Amino acid sequence: MVDETVEENTAAETDEFRIPETWAEMCENEPLFSLLPELAPAERLSFKEAAELRKLSSMAGFTLNADINGPEAKSLDDIEAKIDERMEFVGTALDWVKSLTVKPDKVDEWATGIGLDELFWLIEAILMFYTDQLGKSLASKRKSASTRSN
């Protein structure tokens, strides 16, 4: 009985969070993504774009500070600093997203009318998707390289 419960909980945890395999699936899960202009696929990211992705992913984790709502604020100045931190991160991440499209003005249009926290979570999802896709791209390149040498 305990083993069954553990297996069910593990399966449920796995089902709760899964990075989509394709951009189309991302759009199915969150229709707002379909309003973005076409973005370059992960396998076409330059070294600089891939490095910026790594930096942004680390910044997102730092901005979260191990808590969905961030650490508890101690004063009004602390609250302001935390909001400024999140605003800076989202602005930098939006610039990165703009670098992936030939229509960067459409990214600004997409972000208009979305609150800071909601935009943070949308950007975080995009970063996670691209990080996952980059890993798959590398695995694919390795397979191609080993096939050519055979």
PDB file of C-alpha atoms in Angstrom:
ATOM      1  CA  MET A   1       0.000   0.000   0.000  1.00  0.00           C
ATOM      2  CA  VAL A   2       2.763   2.461   0.927  1.00  0.00           C
ATOM      3  CA  ASP A   3       4.698   1.560  -2.221  1.00  0.00           C
ATOM      4  CA  GLU A   4       1.599   2.192  -4.342  1.00  0.00           C
ATOM      5  CA  THR A   5       1.082   5.596  -2.714  1.00  0.00           C
ATOM      6  CA  VAL A   6       4.724   6.547  -3.259  1.00  0.00           C
ATOM      7  CA  GLU A   7       4.501   5.470  -6.908  1.00  0.00           C
ATOM      8  CA  GLU A   8       1.253   7.423  -7.378  1.00  0.00           C
ATOM      9  CA  ASN A   9       2.757  10.537  -5.754  1.00  0.00           C
ATOM     10  CA  THR A  10       5.894  10.242  -7.846  1.00  0.00           C
ATOM     11  CA  ALA A  11       3.808   9.865 -11.011  1.00  0.00           C
ATOM     12  CA  ALA A  12       1.643  12.830 -10.017  1.00  0.00           C
ATOM     13  CA  GLU A  13       4.709  14.990  -9.346  1.00  0.00           C
ATOM     14  CA  THR A  14       6.114  14.014 -12.718  1.00  0.00           C
ATOM     15  CA  ASP A  15       2.808  14.783 -14.456  1.00  0.00           C
ATOM     16  CA  GLU A  16       2.436  18.155 -12.723  1.00  0.00           C
ATOM     17  CA  PHE A  17       5.513  19.678 -14.244  1.00  0.00           C
ATOM     18  CA  ARG A  18       6.855  18.712 -17.619  1.00  0.00           C
ATOM     19  CA  ILE A  19       8.613  20.958 -20.072  1.00  0.00           C
ATOM     20  CA  PRO A  20       6.814  20.772 -23.418  1.00  0.00           C
ATOM     21  CA  GLU A  21       8.629  19.052 -26.273  1.00  0.00           C
ATOM     22  CA  THR A  22       7.736  21.657 -28.914  1.00  0.00           C
ATOM     23  CA  TRP A  23       6.849  25.319 -29.154  1.00  0.00           C
ATOM     24  CA  ALA A  24       3.403  24.293 -30.427  1.00  0.00           C
ATOM     25  CA  GLU A  25       2.876  22.357 -27.197  1.00  0.00           C
ATOM     26  CA  MET A  26       4.043  25.417 -25.209  1.00  0.00           C
ATOM     27  CA  CYS A  27       1.336  27.418 -26.969  1.00  0.00           C
ATOM     28  CA  GLU A  28      -1.277  24.766 -26.199  1.00  0.00           C
ATOM     29  CA  ASN A  29      -0.373  24.917 -22.509  1.00  0.00           C
ATOM     30  CA  GLU A  30      -0.292  28.740 -22.458  1.00  0.00           C
ATOM     31  CA  PRO A  31      -2.158  30.439 -25.323  1.00  0.00           C
ATOM     32  CA  LEU A  32      -0.372  33.750 -24.667  1.00  0.00           C
ATOM     33  CA  PHE A  33       2.789  32.248 -26.173  1.00  0.00           C
ATOM     34  CA  SER A  34       1.030  31.956 -29.542  1.00  0.00           C
ATOM     35  CA  LEU A  35       0.884  35.771 -29.637  1.00  0.00           C
ATOM     36  CA  LEU A  36       4.675  36.038 -29.679  1.00  0.00           C
ATOM     37  CA  PRO A  37       6.366  36.489 -33.055  1.00  0.00           C
ATOM     38  CA  GLU A  38       8.239  33.461 -34.387  1.00  0.00           C
ATOM     39  CA  LEU A  39      11.331  32.816 -32.264  1.00  0.00           C
ATOM     40  CA  ALA A  40      14.540  31.175 -33.415  1.00  0.00           C
ATOM     41  CA  PRO A  41      14.748  27.499 -32.427  1.00  0.00           C
ATOM     42  CA  ALA A  42      17.252  26.573 -29.724  1.00  0.00           C
ATOM     43  CA  GLU A  43      19.553  24.783 -32.135  1.00  0.00           C
ATOM     44  CA  ARG A  44      20.108  28.106 -33.923  1.00  0.00           C
ATOM     45  CA  LEU A  45      21.153  30.061 -30.825  1.00  0.00           C
ATOM     46  CA  SER A  46      24.549  31.683 -31.101  1.00  0.00           C
ATOM     47  CA  PHE A  47      27.099  31.197 -28.355  1.00  0.00           C
ATOM     48  CA  LYS A  48      26.234  34.655 -26.994  1.00  0.00           C
ATOM     49  CA  GLU A  49      22.476  33.925 -26.975  1.00  0.00           C
ATOM     50  CA  ALA A  50      23.057  30.568 -25.271  1.00  0.00           C
ATOM     51  CA  ALA A  51      25.350  32.192 -22.687  1.00  0.00           C
ATOM     52  CA  GLU A  52      22.758  34.905 -22.052  1.00  0.00           C
ATOM     53  CA  LEU A  53      20.145  32.162 -21.557  1.00  0.00           C
ATOM     54  CA  ARG A  54      22.355  30.591 -18.883  1.00  0.00           C
ATOM     55  CA  LYS A  55      22.800  33.964 -17.161  1.00  0.00           C
ATOM     56  CA  LEU A  56      19.078  34.722 -17.262  1.00  0.00           C
ATOM     57  CA  SER A  57      18.187  31.297 -15.883  1.00  0.00           C
ATOM     58  CA  SER A  58      20.530  31.911 -12.949  1.00  0.00           C
ATOM     59  CA  MET A  59      19.117  35.396 -12.436  1.00  0.00           C
ATOM     60  CA  ALA A  60      15.579  33.986 -12.360  1.00  0.00           C
ATOM     61  CA  GLY A  61      16.551  31.561  -9.621  1.00  0.00           C
ATOM     62  CA  PHE A  62      18.209  34.344  -7.657  1.00  0.00           C
ATOM     63  CA  THR A  63      15.168  36.577  -8.094  1.00  0.00           C
ATOM     64  CA  LEU A  64      12.959  33.806  -6.723  1.00  0.00           C
ATOM     65  CA  ASN A  65      15.268  33.305  -3.732  1.00  0.00           C
ATOM     66  CA  ALA A  66      13.997  29.787  -3.019  1.00  0.00           C
ATOM     67  CA  ASP A  67      10.418  30.943  -2.523  1.00  0.00           C
ATOM     68  CA  ILE A  68       7.638  31.463  -5.046  1.00  0.00           C
ATOM     69  CA  ASN A  69       6.856  34.884  -3.582  1.00  0.00           C
ATOM     70  CA  GLY A  70      10.476  35.771  -2.827  1.00  0.00           C
ATOM     71  CA  PRO A  71      11.882  36.304   0.638  1.00  0.00           C
ATOM     72  CA  GLU A  72       9.826  38.120   3.214  1.00  0.00           C
ATOM     73  CA  ALA A  73      10.247  41.892   2.949  1.00  0.00           C
ATOM     74  CA  LYS A  74      11.369  43.693   6.104  1.00  0.00           C
ATOM     75  CA  SER A  75      10.523  47.281   5.090  1.00  0.00           C
ATOM     76  CA  LEU A  76       8.976  49.381   2.324  1.00  0.00           C
ATOM     77  CA  ASP A  77      12.468  49.981   0.932  1.00  0.00           C
ATOM     78  CA  ASP A  78      13.011  46.216   0.883  1.00  0.00           C
ATOM     79  CA  ILE A  79       9.739  45.714  -1.013  1.00  0.00           C
ATOM     80  CA  GLU A  80      10.718  48.394  -3.521  1.00  0.00           C
ATOM     81  CA  ALA A  81      14.157  46.835  -4.014  1.00  0.00           C
ATOM     82  CA  LYS A  82      12.641  43.402  -4.637  1.00  0.00           C
ATOM     83  CA  ILE A  83      10.166  44.766  -7.186  1.00  0.00           C
ATOM     84  CA  ASP A  84      12.967  46.706  -8.903  1.00  0.00           C
ATOM     85  CA  GLU A  85      15.034  43.507  -9.009  1.00  0.00           C
ATOM     86  CA  ARG A  86      12.203  41.604 -10.686  1.00  0.00           C
ATOM     87  CA  MET A  87      11.545  44.489 -13.116  1.00  0.00           C
ATOM     88  CA  GLU A  88      15.216  44.545 -14.129  1.00  0.00           C
ATOM     89  CA  PHE A  89      15.253  40.803 -14.662  1.00  0.00           C
ATOM     90  CA  VAL A  90      12.067  40.831 -16.780  1.00  0.00           C
ATOM     91  CA  GLY A  91      13.372  43.743 -18.870  1.00  0.00           C
ATOM     92  CA  THR A  92      16.670  41.956 -19.523  1.00  0.00           C
ATOM     93  CA  ALA A  93      14.883  38.702 -20.336  1.00  0.00           C
ATOM     94  CA  LEU A  94      12.516  40.464 -22.745  1.00  0.00           C
ATOM     95  CA  ASP A  95      15.542  41.915 -24.532  1.00  0.00           C
ATOM     96  CA  TRP A  96      16.872  38.373 -24.902  1.00  0.00           C
ATOM     97  CA  VAL A  97      13.547  37.174 -26.316  1.00  0.00           C
ATOM     98  CA  LYS A  98      13.643  40.104 -28.760  1.00  0.00           C
ATOM     99  CA  SER A  99      17.075  38.931 -29.946  1.00  0.00           C
ATOM    100  CA  LEU A 100      15.458  35.648 -31.065  1.00  0.00           C
ATOM    101  CA  THR A 101      13.049  37.212 -33.554  1.00  0.00           C
ATOM    102  CA  VAL A 102      13.098  39.401 -36.624  1.00  0.00           C
ATOM    103  CA  LYS A 103      10.100  41.283 -35.151  1.00  0.00           C
ATOM    104  CA  PRO A 104      11.324  42.549 -31.758  1.00  0.00           C
ATOM    105  CA  ASP A 105       8.608  45.227 -31.612  1.00  0.00           C
ATOM    106  CA  LYS A 106       6.036  42.411 -31.523  1.00  0.00           C
ATOM    107  CA  VAL A 107       7.594  41.184 -28.255  1.00  0.00           C
ATOM    108  CA  ASP A 108       6.908  44.591 -26.700  1.00  0.00           C
ATOM    109  CA  GLU A 109       3.371  44.413 -28.055  1.00  0.00           C
ATOM    110  CA  TRP A 110       2.998  40.925 -26.558  1.00  0.00           C
ATOM    111  CA  ALA A 111       4.170  42.087 -23.115  1.00  0.00           C
ATOM    112  CA  THR A 112       1.829  45.079 -23.032  1.00  0.00           C
ATOM    113  CA  GLY A 113      -0.966  44.677 -20.508  1.00  0.00           C
ATOM    114  CA  ILE A 114       0.636  41.770 -18.624  1.00  0.00           C
ATOM    115  CA  GLY A 115       1.479  42.335 -14.956  1.00  0.00           C
ATOM    116  CA  LEU A 116       5.029  42.051 -13.668  1.00  0.00           C
ATOM    117  CA  ASP A 117       4.587  38.774 -11.791  1.00  0.00           C
ATOM    118  CA  GLU A 118       2.652  37.127 -14.606  1.00  0.00           C
ATOM    119  CA  LEU A 119       5.274  38.263 -17.108  1.00  0.00           C
ATOM    120  CA  PHE A 120       8.004  36.926 -14.827  1.00  0.00           C
ATOM    121  CA  TRP A 121       6.415  33.463 -14.855  1.00  0.00           C
ATOM    122  CA  LEU A 122       5.865  33.530 -18.627  1.00  0.00           C
ATOM    123  CA  ILE A 123       9.507  34.494 -19.173  1.00  0.00           C
ATOM    124  CA  GLU A 124      10.638  31.805 -16.728  1.00  0.00           C
ATOM    125  CA  ALA A 125       8.698  29.226 -18.775  1.00  0.00           C
ATOM    126  CA  ILE A 126      10.361  30.429 -22.000  1.00  0.00           C
ATOM    127  CA  LEU A 127      13.806  30.193 -20.380  1.00  0.00           C
ATOM    128  CA  MET A 128      13.115  26.679 -19.112  1.00  0.00           C
ATOM    129  CA  PHE A 129      11.850  25.611 -22.530  1.00  0.00           C
ATOM    130  CA  TYR A 130      14.940  26.953 -24.306  1.00  0.00           C
ATOM    131  CA  THR A 131      17.293  25.438 -21.736  1.00  0.00           C
ATOM    132  CA  ASP A 132      15.640  22.056 -22.256  1.00  0.00           C
ATOM    133  CA  GLN A 133      15.738  22.429 -26.036  1.00  0.00           C
ATOM    134  CA  LEU A 134      19.446  23.379 -25.990  1.00  0.00           C
ATOM    135  CA  GLY A 135      20.198  20.170 -24.114  1.00  0.00           C
ATOM    136  CA  LYS A 136      18.331  18.173 -26.752  1.00  0.00           C
ATOM    137  CA  SER A 137      20.139  20.042 -29.510  1.00  0.00           C
ATOM    138  CA  LEU A 138      23.508  19.094 -28.021  1.00  0.00           C
ATOM    139  CA  ALA A 139      22.485  15.449 -27.743  1.00  0.00           C
ATOM    140  CA  SER A 140      21.381  15.507 -31.376  1.00  0.00           C
ATOM    141  CA  LYS A 141      24.702  17.036 -32.488  1.00  0.00           C
ATOM    142  CA  ARG A 142      26.598  14.351 -30.594  1.00  0.00           C
ATOM    143  CA  LYS A 143      24.605  11.624 -32.353  1.00  0.00           C
ATOM    144  CA  SER A 144      25.266  13.242 -35.731  1.00  0.00           C
ATOM    145  CA  ALA A 145      28.972  13.577 -34.981  1.00  0.00           C
ATOM    146  CA  SER A 146      29.311   9.932 -33.929  1.00  0.00           C
ATOM    147  CA  THR A 147      27.340   8.775 -36.974  1.00  0.00           C
ATOM    148  CA  ARG A 148      29.612  10.689 -39.366  1.00  0.00           C
ATOM    149  CA  SER A 149      32.777   9.247 -37.845  1.00  0.00           C
ATOM    150  CA  ASN A 150      31.557   5.671 -38.202  1.00  0.00           C
TER     151      ASN A 150
END
